[in-house]
Amino acid sequence: MEIGWVETTIGALFATVILTLWLSRGSGWLEPRFWRNAAWVSSLVMTGILVYLTMDSLNQIREGSARVPAYTVINKAIGLKRDYEKHRDIPVIGEGVGFFGRTWSEEEAYVLVNRGKLTLQSRNCMDCHTLLGNGAYFAPDLTRAWLDPKWETMVMSMTGKATKEEAMAEWLQHPDRYPTFARRMPNLHLSEEETRALVAFLKWMSAIDTNGFPDRFAGVQ
Amino acid sequence: MTEVMPKGKLYESQKLALLYFWVALALFGAQILFGLLAAWQYLDPGFLYGKLNFMTNRMLHINAMIVWLLLGFMGGVYWFLPLELGREVVGIRLARFAFFTLVAAVGVVVLVYLLVQYGPGNAFTLWFITEGREYIEAPRWADLGIVAVMVIFLYNVVATALKAKRITGVVAVLMFDLVALAGLYTAGMHYTPNISMDQYFWWWVVHLWVEATWEVLVGSIMAMALMHLLGTPRRIVETWLYLEVALVFGTGILGLGHHYFWIGTPEYWLGLGGFFSALEPIPLVAMVVHAVYDAGMHRMQTVNQPALFWAIAQAFGNFIGAGVWGFMQTLPQINLYSHGTQLAPAHGHLAFFGAYVTAILTVIYMALHQVRQADWPRFDSKLWKWAFVLMVVGIFGMSAAMTVAGFTQTMVERAIGGSTWQAYIEAQTHPWFQNGMVWRFVFGVFFLVSYLVLLWDLATIGKGRDTQAKEVGAHD
């Protein structure tokens, strides 16, 4: 039998109750001793389970795993598809299409995405945007930003760039020049290299399997 | 209680606690100010655009909150610890040094936030300007400082208990909790390009601090407060505290899973997180039951009226803000659509206020009683009721406005619009959303007024003739 969340839950509660009762035998349930034992037992049982699940989860979200793609995914076409059995959207990784007109090696892709992540933190993106739904709510969620239709329907013609990544990079360098809404993103003085790195990061993030969040992004079929 | 100090005399530790309280209150003001600036930028996006952007105001708003609540908790512990253990805190000079260092460090961080704001995408920025990770934006050097201060704090609690040869249940819980608190903070200090792993451990600080270790810390402080405020017997208070620890850690540790629905983590978190976080309100309900019972036993009268009311507000506020507003969006079936909308700050505002602000205000009023009128039977003023009512109305108003805005986003942007950039704009320009933002600002101003009334009351209560004690209902 595979251990799922239901078994884990029942096991955790069962273990907590049984251990508490066993340790507190001899005292009534209204006595301080009973609840002191309950406090220790529940803290230790739950922490133990968390540590175990953390090791398992970290293993499953390593870059290059089934859930979190390798950084070289920036070279590939990325899309979303509806999984009608699970009723959720899943990312699909297609053929190589290059990124900024070339194919990036494993090492180069890592350096680029890493630079993107540093740029994201240094510009405090999370205090306006949400990433994987977490952050502030002053600006759009960026989980699937790479797949957003607006880059093609609006920003490419606005910036006069031929590819999506170039349009994104140009827009990110001068967001104050290309307004899309009453609220404009401030110019955070990103260098050309930083914007490319940031676009790479966004592309990589859009290929993470997020258990279907956000649901039916851009009306995915 | 082994209280040996004569009435009206304060331990050094308590004098230090007062410094903690006043700095905490000043930062509370900063939190409100930057919150209002950010709220106004929703209404007028051109306001301070490019000079003091939303992201900076918002960072200052939430960082001021974390620091002032921590200062308030530490003040609370330094206030009650000598009373609990019957002796001066060991290492009081170290504690004073830690306090002034922390205040200076906060000053430097705020100046860098305001004047530098952001830096190039490299490690230098993370170490010296900002780490850019919501709630724990503090640069790495300040992180190390916070851990050092927490370690000094923990040392003082442990050393004092050992020296007093008296480890009460409350102090044992406190020590255990402070170890977890300091340890968990270090989980938020690692850099990784992998955003899923980044957020995995980011939540160890953000969730496990706020929904587990802070709840227990505030539980310990309220336990000590209740013994002094209502004369509740130690046996009862400590049993409740153990029960609370069992329930808070029993539900909150795996309740962490409600943040692991959508960050790339495995599917089993959907079930685990949903189930355990749905149980998280249970300890909060227990606290409401206890508070109602206790207050009823005393017919809502005690030696310190404002402290009693804030203590009751704590039980209810924690339950409604953290419990009800949290439960509202905690199940994955709902969270899939409500995640990342204004429902989150609606819950955040109510919960932080209900669980933590109220607790700190309870302790501050109790401290002022001892400082100003230790020998008087009843500590009261006319003004505190105004501050209390205005503040509660202000916070509920803000949260209600954000709830309406959040439902609009949930429906228009997430459920119908497909969560795109354009769908976001459609929700943000929807009249329901926009009205919500207007009302949030209005109630924000309301809240600022209540803060000023509160400050005025805290500065004057127990001083002057008009507050001469009326000898009514002096409690046993």
XYZ file of C-alpha atoms in Angstrom:
697
model
C 0.000 0.000 0.000
C 1.325 3.402 -0.877
C 1.350 5.847 2.025
C -0.764 8.839 1.055
C -1.907 11.917 2.907
C -4.893 10.176 4.509
C -2.753 7.438 6.044
C -0.208 10.023 7.215
C -2.922 12.120 8.842
C -4.569 9.205 10.609
C -1.179 7.853 11.685
C -0.070 11.227 13.075
C -3.240 11.757 15.087
C -3.333 8.151 16.262
C 0.315 8.205 17.354
C -0.198 11.490 19.211
C -3.257 10.275 21.099
C -1.877 6.808 21.958
C 1.532 8.093 23.075
C -0.051 10.825 25.190
C -2.420 8.360 26.866
C 0.366 5.881 27.474
C 2.738 8.473 28.945
C -0.021 9.956 31.104
C -1.400 6.712 32.485
C -2.338 7.286 36.075
C -3.371 10.919 35.674
C -6.761 12.250 34.669
C -7.281 14.280 31.527
C -7.814 17.484 33.519
C -4.425 17.351 35.163
C -1.532 19.552 33.995
C 0.654 16.472 33.547
C -1.665 15.050 30.893
C -1.526 18.178 28.769
C 2.186 18.656 29.291
C 2.666 15.212 27.814
C 0.238 16.022 25.016
C 2.216 19.178 24.213
C 5.527 17.309 24.012
C 4.123 14.397 22.063
C 2.227 16.430 19.478
C 5.210 18.752 18.922
C 7.606 15.848 18.442
C 5.302 13.687 16.303
C 4.389 16.539 13.984
C 7.980 17.795 13.747
C 9.144 14.274 12.942
C 6.620 13.961 10.131
C 7.523 17.411 8.821
C 11.223 16.524 8.719
C 10.504 13.278 6.874
C 8.186 14.952 4.367
C 10.693 17.761 3.895
C 13.356 15.307 2.785
C 10.890 13.716 0.388
C 9.622 17.064 -0.909
C 13.100 18.512 -1.436
C 13.937 15.439 -3.440
C 10.864 15.935 -5.609
C 11.468 19.653 -6.239
C 15.130 19.485 -7.173
C 15.780 21.287 -10.454
C 15.675 18.658 -13.161
C 12.956 16.619 -11.428
C 9.523 15.829 -12.815
C 7.965 18.771 -10.956
C 10.661 21.439 -11.269
C 12.393 21.441 -14.648
C 16.115 21.730 -15.344
C 17.322 25.261 -16.100
C 17.967 24.247 -19.719
C 14.186 24.301 -20.167
C 14.736 27.909 -21.276
C 15.868 26.480 -24.627
C 12.568 24.676 -25.149
C 9.040 25.595 -26.110
C 6.799 25.668 -23.039
C 3.038 25.353 -22.956
C 0.162 24.324 -20.756
C -2.282 21.513 -21.311
C -5.431 20.454 -19.490
C -5.186 17.094 -17.774
C -8.836 16.080 -17.951
C -8.371 13.145 -15.625
C -7.035 15.266 -12.780
C -8.931 18.382 -13.835
C -5.889 20.586 -13.708
C -3.409 22.323 -16.024
C 0.049 20.872 -16.395
C 3.090 22.393 -18.124
C 4.225 20.718 -21.337
C 7.805 21.009 -22.476
C 8.193 20.924 -26.231
C 11.032 20.958 -28.719
C 14.121 23.173 -28.655
C 13.430 26.678 -29.928
C 16.385 28.545 -28.431
C 16.389 31.571 -26.205
C 17.595 34.985 -27.399
C 18.564 33.289 -30.641
C 20.808 30.567 -29.244
C 20.893 27.373 -27.226
C 22.242 27.651 -23.700
C 24.373 24.894 -22.187
C 23.551 23.454 -18.781
C 26.167 25.648 -17.126
C 25.153 28.801 -19.018
C 21.470 28.235 -18.294
C 22.197 27.848 -14.592
C 24.257 31.050 -14.505
C 21.517 32.922 -16.344
C 18.582 31.728 -14.217
C 20.608 32.235 -11.051
C 21.340 35.800 -12.115
C 17.636 36.232 -12.782
C 16.758 35.067 -9.290
C 19.303 37.462 -7.748
C 17.884 40.279 -9.852
C 14.361 39.391 -8.763
C 15.367 39.586 -5.109
C 17.486 42.700 -5.480
C 14.583 44.612 -7.105
C 12.154 43.369 -4.479
C 9.684 42.115 -7.117
C 7.741 40.250 -4.420
C 6.600 43.454 -2.746
C 4.394 44.309 -5.734
C 3.972 41.002 -7.620
C 3.149 37.472 -6.536
C 5.414 34.556 -7.495
C 3.698 31.162 -7.314
C 0.928 33.228 -5.726
C 3.059 34.589 -2.876
C 4.008 38.210 -2.466
C 2.097 41.482 -2.708
C -1.003 42.216 -4.757
C -0.200 45.556 -6.383
C 0.830 43.940 -9.665
C 0.000 40.734 -11.596
C 0.951 37.205 -10.558
C 4.126 36.083 -12.329
C 3.774 32.297 -11.970
C 2.936 31.853 -15.662
C 4.149 35.286 -16.842
C 6.160 33.771 -19.715
C 2.946 32.264 -21.117
C 0.895 35.442 -20.835
C -0.757 36.346 -24.154
C -0.180 40.075 -23.608
C 3.474 39.861 -24.609
C 2.405 38.775 -28.091
C -0.841 40.706 -28.422
C 0.441 44.016 -27.082
C 4.030 44.301 -25.931
C 5.753 42.976 -29.051
C 4.144 45.609 -31.253
C 4.574 48.255 -28.571
C 8.312 47.682 -28.343
C 8.771 46.764 -32.004
C 10.670 43.595 -31.119
C 10.498 40.445 -33.194
C 10.588 37.825 -30.445
C 8.769 37.454 -27.141
C 11.961 37.340 -25.079
C 13.313 40.505 -26.681
C 10.008 42.290 -26.161
C 9.965 41.232 -22.489
C 13.537 42.357 -21.959
C 12.891 45.723 -23.602
C 9.697 46.229 -21.592
C 11.414 45.334 -18.304
C 14.199 47.795 -18.982
C 11.775 50.665 -19.617
C 8.419 49.807 -18.030
C 7.744 53.511 -17.540
C 7.872 54.006 -21.318
C 5.298 51.337 -22.162
C 2.269 51.784 -19.921
C -0.289 48.966 -19.905
C -2.448 50.071 -16.970
C -3.003 53.116 -14.739
C -0.494 51.546 -12.373
C 2.891 51.574 -14.112
C 5.862 49.529 -13.063
C 8.667 51.892 -12.001
C 11.936 51.876 -13.880
C 14.201 49.801 -11.634
C 17.294 50.435 -13.777
C 17.843 46.871 -14.846
C 20.878 46.316 -17.042
C 20.427 44.508 -20.351
C 22.079 41.451 -18.863
C 19.813 41.550 -15.821
C 16.654 41.765 -17.927
C 17.705 38.756 -20.022
C 18.412 36.834 -16.840
C 15.060 37.843 -15.411
C 13.220 36.721 -18.543
C 15.077 33.389 -18.335
C 13.995 33.013 -14.735
C 10.355 33.756 -15.613
C 10.454 31.268 -18.471
C 11.924 28.573 -16.217
C 9.357 29.299 -13.471
C 6.458 28.959 -15.918
C 7.414 25.304 -16.467
C 7.101 24.315 -12.790
C 4.272 21.864 -12.037
C 2.220 23.843 -9.499
C -0.595 21.294 -9.009
C -2.732 23.338 -11.375
C -2.332 26.876 -10.043
C -3.533 29.186 -11.474
C -6.503 27.254 -12.811
C -7.166 27.433 -16.568
C -4.496 30.042 -17.195
C -5.498 32.078 -20.251
C -8.309 29.582 -20.896
C -5.994 26.646 -21.555
C -7.588 23.697 -23.387
C 3.731 34.188 43.290
C 7.125 34.883 44.749
C 6.923 38.593 44.209
C 9.474 40.241 46.459
C 9.623 43.774 45.089
C 7.713 46.319 47.158
C 4.775 47.884 45.341
C 5.728 50.762 43.109
C 9.337 49.613 42.743
C 10.427 48.165 39.448
C 12.997 45.564 38.542
C 15.699 46.713 36.107
C 14.283 44.211 33.681
C 10.907 45.960 33.898
C 12.491 49.353 33.277
C 14.055 47.860 30.176
C 10.664 46.436 29.190
C 9.250 49.965 29.163
C 11.904 51.040 26.670
C 10.936 48.073 24.504
C 7.283 49.121 24.668
C 7.837 52.742 23.689
C 10.053 51.870 20.732
C 7.536 49.212 19.699
C 4.753 51.795 19.781
C 6.822 54.230 17.688
C 7.370 51.530 15.062
C 3.630 50.756 15.188
C 3.168 54.336 14.059
C 5.676 53.833 11.234
C 3.798 50.704 10.180
C 0.530 52.658 9.944
C 2.172 55.529 8.076
C 3.757 53.365 5.370
C 0.583 51.276 5.167
C -1.403 54.409 4.437
C 1.091 55.519 1.775
C 0.821 52.117 0.092
C -2.991 52.167 0.389
C -3.080 55.621 -1.185
C -0.967 54.405 -4.104
C -3.790 52.026 -4.994
C -6.014 55.084 -5.402
C -3.436 57.389 -6.994
C -0.718 55.300 -8.666
C 1.196 58.425 -9.666
C 1.748 59.401 -6.033
C 5.494 59.262 -5.267
C 5.914 57.060 -8.362
C 9.597 56.464 -9.040
C 10.548 58.162 -5.765
C 9.046 56.059 -3.025
C 7.473 53.170 -4.874
C 4.756 50.881 -3.578
C 7.259 48.080 -3.052
C 9.319 50.200 -0.655
C 6.314 51.418 1.309
C 4.947 47.926 1.524
C 8.288 46.511 2.647
C 8.524 49.139 5.387
C 4.893 48.513 6.346
C 5.363 44.781 6.955
C 8.919 44.956 8.325
C 7.962 47.630 10.857
C 5.176 45.315 11.974
C 7.424 42.301 12.481
C 10.009 44.291 14.406
C 7.544 46.118 16.638
C 5.665 42.950 17.504
C 8.943 41.212 18.358
C 9.984 44.184 20.503
C 6.597 44.088 22.187
C 6.908 40.360 22.937
C 10.410 40.795 24.312
C 9.214 43.695 26.414
C 6.384 41.532 27.699
C 8.765 38.768 28.706
C 11.205 41.189 30.360
C 8.263 42.676 32.226
C 6.841 39.438 33.638
C 9.963 37.293 33.971
C 11.260 38.819 37.246
C 7.746 38.598 38.708
C 7.448 34.991 37.600
C 10.847 33.983 38.956
C 11.039 36.368 41.886
C 14.393 37.816 40.949
C 16.139 40.267 38.651
C 16.931 39.029 35.153
C 20.474 37.716 34.864
C 22.541 39.569 32.278
C 20.508 42.739 32.393
C 23.415 44.746 30.983
C 23.645 42.357 28.085
C 19.910 42.758 27.551
C 20.266 46.521 27.518
C 23.151 46.291 25.069
C 21.087 44.009 22.812
C 18.201 46.450 22.952
C 20.203 49.490 21.882
C 22.053 47.514 19.226
C 18.762 46.268 17.819
C 17.272 49.758 17.742
C 20.382 51.158 16.017
C 20.347 48.297 13.499
C 16.662 48.859 12.735
C 17.441 52.531 12.151
C 20.200 51.685 9.678
C 18.018 49.152 7.830
C 15.163 51.656 7.521
C 17.484 54.376 6.221
C 18.927 52.010 3.614
C 15.389 50.945 2.599
C 14.341 54.574 2.205
C 17.450 56.026 0.607
C 18.911 53.132 -1.390
C 15.731 51.053 -1.898
C 17.243 48.424 -4.218
C 20.536 47.365 -5.731
C 22.099 45.386 -8.553
C 21.308 41.689 -8.877
C 24.166 40.253 -6.877
C 25.106 38.953 -3.438
C 26.120 42.417 -2.216
C 22.505 43.597 -2.439
C 21.335 40.565 -0.459
C 23.905 41.156 2.253
C 23.640 44.923 2.616
C 20.469 46.342 1.019
C 17.620 43.842 0.931
C 17.052 40.128 0.439
C 13.856 40.946 -1.431
C 11.860 38.116 0.087
C 8.531 39.356 1.407
C 8.472 39.654 5.225
C 12.135 38.728 5.570
C 13.483 41.466 3.302
C 16.023 42.461 5.960
C 19.562 42.246 4.552
C 21.623 39.243 5.639
C 23.744 41.210 8.139
C 20.573 42.251 9.941
C 19.372 38.621 9.918
C 22.497 37.593 11.766
C 21.900 40.451 14.187
C 18.313 39.341 14.822
C 19.450 35.790 15.579
C 22.164 37.140 17.911
C 19.609 39.248 19.777
C 17.266 36.257 20.050
C 20.102 34.140 21.428
C 20.906 36.772 24.070
C 17.215 36.906 24.921
C 17.025 33.120 25.235
C 20.184 33.103 27.349
C 18.671 35.660 29.717
C 15.491 33.640 30.169
C 17.349 30.351 30.743
C 20.057 31.812 32.981
C 17.524 33.661 35.135
C 15.426 30.529 35.597
C 18.503 28.478 36.517
C 19.720 31.126 38.933
C 16.290 31.385 40.534
C 16.207 27.570 40.744
C 12.628 27.800 39.620
C 11.398 26.588 36.284
C 7.661 27.125 36.156
C 5.536 25.560 33.446
C 5.198 28.920 31.728
C 8.946 29.489 31.732
C 9.590 25.958 30.431
C 7.210 26.544 27.516
C 8.831 29.918 26.903
C 12.340 28.459 26.727
C 11.280 25.629 24.438
C 9.486 28.109 22.197
C 12.367 30.588 22.016
C 14.752 27.854 20.868
C 12.339 27.013 18.056
C 11.850 30.694 17.240
C 15.554 31.492 16.905
C 16.266 28.231 15.083
C 13.474 28.666 12.549
C 14.628 32.148 11.601
C 17.882 30.708 10.284
C 15.842 28.626 7.815
C 15.067 31.876 6.006
C 18.663 32.885 5.451
C 19.667 30.648 2.562
C 19.861 31.638 -1.055
C 18.906 29.279 -3.851
C 17.935 30.003 -7.455
C 15.294 27.266 -7.181
C 12.158 29.234 -6.310
C 10.270 26.152 -5.112
C 12.966 25.343 -2.562
C 13.300 29.027 -1.730
C 9.616 29.299 -0.868
C 9.629 25.931 0.900
C 11.995 27.245 3.572
C 10.730 30.810 3.386
C 7.487 29.461 4.807
C 9.368 27.852 7.689
C 9.954 31.368 8.892
C 6.798 33.047 7.716
C 4.313 30.324 8.709
C 6.053 28.515 11.543
C 6.949 31.793 13.225
C 3.585 33.422 12.934
C 1.255 30.432 13.180
C 3.226 28.348 15.676
C 6.075 29.872 17.698
C 4.576 33.371 17.960
C 1.218 31.945 19.011
C 2.900 29.976 21.789
C 5.088 32.941 22.789
C 2.051 35.165 23.059
C 0.279 32.323 24.908
C 3.058 32.289 27.528
C 2.921 36.058 27.899
C -0.876 36.053 28.210
C -0.639 33.232 30.760
C 1.595 35.378 32.972
C -0.624 38.394 32.330
C -3.799 36.535 33.346
C -2.302 35.381 36.626
C -1.628 39.001 37.554
C -4.689 40.535 35.960
C -7.383 38.135 37.143
C -5.538 36.185 39.791
C -6.246 32.988 37.871
C -4.531 30.077 39.683
C -1.258 28.901 38.181
C -2.493 25.318 37.849
C -5.358 26.378 35.590
C -3.293 28.814 33.539
C -0.512 26.305 32.979
C -2.877 23.494 32.042
C -4.464 25.763 29.448
C -1.038 26.750 28.173
C -0.015 23.097 27.721
C -3.287 22.424 25.972
C -2.647 25.376 23.698
C 0.873 24.197 22.886
C -0.427 20.697 22.140
C -3.077 22.075 19.807
C -1.048 24.883 18.200
C 1.954 22.701 17.425
C -0.240 19.661 16.779
C -2.178 21.476 14.057
C 0.150 24.305 13.043
C 3.292 22.348 12.182
C 1.659 20.280 9.467
C -0.788 23.134 8.810
C 2.301 24.581 7.124
C 1.148 22.399 4.248
C -1.485 24.967 3.251
C 1.385 27.016 1.845
C 2.695 24.051 -0.117
C -0.290 23.661 -2.427
C 1.029 25.579 -5.415
C 4.779 26.132 -5.097
C 5.834 23.030 -6.983
C 5.714 20.681 -3.971
C 4.152 17.187 -4.177
C 0.418 16.591 -4.246
C 0.159 15.057 -0.792
C 0.458 18.552 0.671
C -2.972 19.386 -0.737
C -4.589 16.880 1.612
C -2.256 17.273 4.573
C -2.195 21.056 4.435
C -5.949 21.300 3.959
C -6.708 18.932 6.824
C -4.306 20.243 9.449
C -4.823 23.910 8.670
C -8.571 23.358 8.963
C -7.862 22.210 12.537
C -5.754 25.294 13.306
C -8.716 27.327 14.623
C -9.383 24.773 17.426
C -6.883 26.204 19.956
C -8.227 29.653 19.128
C -11.784 28.564 19.916
C -10.504 27.114 23.199
C -9.006 30.476 24.077
C -12.282 32.282 23.407
C -14.121 29.839 25.671
C -11.591 30.441 28.396
C -11.665 34.228 28.016
C -15.457 34.409 28.131
C -15.509 32.180 31.186
C -12.823 34.175 32.977
C -14.267 37.577 32.168
C -17.729 36.383 33.186
C -16.385 35.118 36.498
C -15.172 38.647 37.171
C -18.270 40.357 35.754
C -16.010 42.240 33.324
C -14.416 44.085 36.222
C -10.813 43.979 37.286
C -8.032 46.144 38.663
C -7.106 47.151 35.137
C -10.050 47.725 32.802
C -8.146 48.522 29.584
C -5.923 45.477 30.026
C -8.960 43.238 30.579
C -10.680 44.509 27.454
C -7.578 44.118 25.306
C -7.122 40.598 26.687
C -10.668 39.673 25.691
C -10.113 41.332 22.309
C -7.048 39.114 21.956
C -9.036 35.907 22.350
C -11.779 37.012 19.971
C -9.442 38.731 17.532
C -7.207 35.691 17.298
C -10.176 33.433 16.677
C -11.889 35.677 14.117
C -8.795 37.012 12.349
C -6.580 33.963 12.333
C -9.266 31.306 12.704
C -12.299 32.379 10.675
C -10.587 34.504 8.010
C -7.862 31.905 7.677
C -10.212 28.956 7.444
C -12.216 30.826 4.807
C -9.449 30.309 2.271
C -7.416 27.415 3.603
C -8.954 24.471 1.761
C -7.184 23.828 -1.543
C -10.456 23.706 -3.477
C -11.050 27.346 -2.537
C -7.451 28.442 -2.282
C -6.844 27.528 -5.926
C -8.874 30.638 -6.770
C -8.429 32.859 -3.729
C -4.641 32.466 -3.432
C -2.727 35.646 -4.124
C -5.746 37.959 -3.896
C -6.711 40.683 -1.437
C -8.248 37.968 0.749
C -4.745 37.269 2.014
C -4.147 40.769 3.427
C -7.736 40.825 4.739
C -6.824 37.763 6.814
C -3.356 39.098 7.599
C -4.552 42.429 8.970
C -7.229 40.905 11.189
C -5.020 38.073 12.391
C -1.921 40.090 13.277
C -4.030 42.675 15.026
C -6.263 40.173 16.773
C -3.563 37.776 17.896
C -0.589 40.006 18.590
C -1.307 43.749 18.751
C -4.027 43.219 21.340
C -1.755 41.029 23.488
C 1.012 43.606 23.534
C -1.425 46.383 24.411
C -2.734 44.252 27.305
C 0.770 43.984 28.710
C 1.570 47.660 28.153
C -1.518 48.729 30.097
C -0.590 46.333 32.901
C 2.934 47.735 33.001
C 1.725 51.335 33.083
C -0.525 50.443 35.997
C 2.490 49.339 38.034
C 4.564 52.302 36.939
C 2.013 54.998 37.620
C -0.528 53.792 40.168
C 0.798 50.626 41.749
C -0.971 51.259 45.048
C -4.327 52.221 43.523
C -6.953 49.524 43.288
C -8.262 50.385 39.861
C -6.533 51.573 36.723
C -8.881 53.298 34.313
C -9.384 56.308 32.064
C -12.098 57.655 29.801
C -9.967 57.741 26.706
C -8.910 54.105 26.417
C -12.435 53.049 25.446
C -12.313 55.416 22.497
C -8.966 54.066 21.362
C -10.257 50.510 21.800
C -13.484 50.976 19.865
C -11.949 53.088 17.082
C -9.103 50.645 16.611
C -11.356 47.606 16.433
C -13.705 49.365 14.002
C -10.724 50.545 11.931
C -9.179 47.120 11.561
C -12.507 45.424 10.831
C -13.319 48.109 8.283
C -10.018 47.633 6.476
C -10.369 43.864 6.498
C -13.973 43.963 5.314
C -13.006 46.257 2.434
C -10.155 43.956 1.422
C -12.413 40.917 1.718
C -14.852 42.393 -0.791
C -11.965 43.333 -3.089
C -10.517 39.845 -2.655
C -13.773 38.120 -3.571
C -13.941 40.299 -6.671
C -10.439 39.217 -7.663
C -11.245 35.598 -6.901
C -14.205 35.686 -9.233
C -13.255 38.153 -11.970
C -9.525 37.476 -12.243
C -9.121 33.889 -11.138
C -12.354 32.014 -11.787
C -13.560 33.759 -14.942
C -10.580 35.594 -16.360
C -7.968 32.842 -16.383
C -5.486 34.710 -14.155
C -3.703 36.536 -16.978
C -2.232 40.022 -16.908
C -5.372 41.326 -18.632
C -7.645 39.443 -16.196
C -5.704 41.051 -13.361
C -6.340 44.509 -14.804
C -10.033 43.728 -15.274
C -10.399 42.741 -11.632
C -8.411 45.751 -10.422
C -10.612 48.149 -12.374
C -13.864 46.465 -11.329
C -16.012 48.852 -9.252
C -16.278 46.352 -6.395
C -12.517 46.178 -6.190
C -12.022 49.909 -6.509
C -14.629 50.699 -3.869
C -12.889 48.208 -1.623
C -9.610 50.084 -1.999
C -11.294 53.419 -1.234
C -12.875 52.038 1.934
C -9.648 50.359 2.951
C -7.962 53.767 2.842
C -10.818 55.460 4.710
C -10.656 52.891 7.499
C -6.880 53.168 7.425
C -7.178 56.858 8.269
C -9.653 55.854 10.947
C -7.068 53.462 12.321
C -4.416 56.194 12.332
C -6.737 58.387 14.396
C -7.327 55.540 16.836
C -3.560 55.048 17.107
C -3.121 58.706 18.052
C -5.888 58.436 20.654
C -4.221 55.301 21.995
C -0.844 57.030 22.240
C -2.424 59.969 24.032
C -4.123 57.627 26.468
C -0.941 55.653 27.087
C 0.924 58.878 27.736
C -1.650 60.239 30.180
C -3.481 57.331 31.821
C -2.872 57.164 35.547
C -1.467 60.695 35.640
C -3.377 63.737 36.869
C -6.544 64.198 38.859
C -9.299 63.130 36.495
C -8.221 59.526 36.741
C -8.528 59.325 40.512
C -9.519 55.775 41.215
C -13.150 55.109 41.708
C -13.301 52.355 44.258
C -15.754 50.170 42.432
C -15.583 46.487 41.824
C -12.057 46.196 43.150
C -11.410 42.580 42.602
C -10.447 39.921 45.047
